[in-house]
C-alpha cells in the first residue's frame, strides 16, 4: 500500500449507503468494468469515466483476503455462481462492506451486492482483518490460503465453501428482511431450513466416517484375544473370522457411502449447496431487477441491454435452482435407501457381536480382554446405527422440503 493510500485510510471512514440499496456491476471475462448502477458509482467515489474500462480491482481493499478472490475466480471461471463477503475501498480511501453474489454470463461476469448486516457478517469482518494480515506477514500463496478457507468451512460443519456461502446468503437476506420489516420470503425460509439440515447431515457423515475408521481395528483385536484364549479354530476364533468377513463388506459399503470419490453423501451436499445458493441468487436478482426499472439510465451504458441481461439471468438462476433441487431430492431419496441397506447389514454384525457376548459370558473370569473388545463393538455399533438413523431422517427431511418447494413454485 502506498503512503498516500495509507494516509487516506487514516482519515476516511465507512462510506454510507442504505440497507435497501443494491450495487450492480458487469465485467468482461478479464474483470474489466463494462456497466454498473449509480449506487456502485456513488459509494465507490469514482466518476463513470474512471470506472468504465477499469479493472474491478480498482475498489479492492487489502483487508479482503486474497484467498477469497481466488475461490471466487475459480468458481466463476468454471461457470458456477459464487458469493463472498468483500471489503471494498473508495476513491477517497474510505471503505464499505458488501456481500457479493457473482454469476458467470456470456463474455464475462455479473455481480449484485447487498449490505451485510447479520451476526455472521460481524464475525467475518473480524476474521478477514486477522486472516489478510496473516497472508501478508507469512507470504501465503493465494491457492494455499484458499485451501485454508475451504478447510475452515468444513471444520465448521459445512460440506463445501459453496454450502457456507449459501448459508451466509440466507443469513444476510433474513437479517435484511427483519431490519427492513419485510414479510419473510419463502425462498429465504427454505434457505435457512435446508442449510440447517445440511449442516447436521454433514456432521453426522463426519462422525460416521470416524466410527467406521475406528471399527477397522476391532476384528484384529478380537483375533489377538482369541489366540490367547483357545487353540486355533475355537469358538472365539470362529466368531472373530465371521465378524471380519461381514465387516469387510459393510466397510466397503460405508467407504463408498461416505468417503469414496463422488460418494452419495458428497453428491447430495454439492447439489443442495448449489440449489440453495441459486435460490438466494434468484431472490437477489429479482430485487435488483425491480430496482433497475426505477433507476435512471447511465450515460455510456446501454440500459436496455443491462435490464435484459438481468431478466435472463434471474430466470436462468430460478430454473437452474429448480433443476439442482430436483437432483438433490433424487439423491436424498437414494441416500435414504442406502442408509436403510447399511443399517440392515449392521443387524447381521449385531448377531455375531451377540454370539461374542455369549461366549464372553461362558468364559466368565477367563475372558482375557474379550469383554473389553465386545464393549468396543457395542459402542461403535450403537454410534454407527444412531448416525445412520439421523442421516436417514435428515435426507428424508431434505427430500420432502425440496419436493414441497418445487410443487409450490410450479403451482405459483
CSV table of N, CA, C and O in Angstrom, one decimal, residues 23 59 90 103 145 148 172 264 325 398:
chain,number,residue,atom,x,y,z
A,23,UNK,N,-25.9,-2.8,-5.1
A,23,UNK,CA,-24.9,-2.5,-6.1
A,23,UNK,C,-25.0,-3.4,-7.3
A,23,UNK,O,-25.4,-4.6,-7.1
A,59,UNK,N,-11.5,-1.1,-6.8
A,59,UNK,CA,-12.2,-0.9,-5.5
A,59,UNK,C,-11.7,-1.9,-4.4
A,59,UNK,O,-12.3,-2.0,-3.4
A,90,UNK,N,-13.0,3.0,-1.3
A,90,UNK,CA,-13.5,4.0,-2.2
A,90,UNK,C,-12.3,4.9,-2.7
A,90,UNK,O,-11.2,4.7,-2.2
A,103,UNK,N,-22.2,-14.0,-10.7
A,103,UNK,CA,-22.7,-15.0,-11.6
A,103,UNK,C,-22.0,-14.9,-13.0
A,103,UNK,O,-21.9,-13.8,-13.5
A,145,UNK,N,-3.8,-20.4,0.8
A,145,UNK,CA,-4.8,-19.7,1.7
A,145,UNK,C,-6.2,-20.0,1.3
A,145,UNK,O,-7.1,-20.1,2.2
A,148,UNK,N,-7.0,-23.2,2.9
A,148,UNK,CA,-7.2,-23.0,4.3
A,148,UNK,C,-8.7,-22.5,4.6
A,148,UNK,O,-9.3,-23.0,5.6
A,172,UNK,N,-27.9,-13.3,5.5
A,172,UNK,CA,-28.0,-11.9,5.1
A,172,UNK,C,-29.4,-11.5,4.7
A,172,UNK,O,-29.9,-10.4,5.0
A,264,UNK,N,-22.1,-40.7,-2.4
A,264,UNK,CA,-23.5,-40.2,-2.5
A,264,UNK,C,-23.8,-39.1,-1.5
A,264,UNK,O,-24.5,-38.1,-1.7
A,325,UNK,N,-32.4,-28.6,-7.3
A,325,UNK,CA,-33.2,-29.1,-6.2
A,325,UNK,C,-33.8,-30.4,-6.5
A,325,UNK,O,-33.9,-31.3,-5.7
A,398,UNK,N,-34.8,-33.3,3.8
A,398,UNK,CA,-34.3,-32.5,2.7
A,398,UNK,C,-35.1,-32.9,1.4
A,398,UNK,O,-35.6,-32.0,0.7
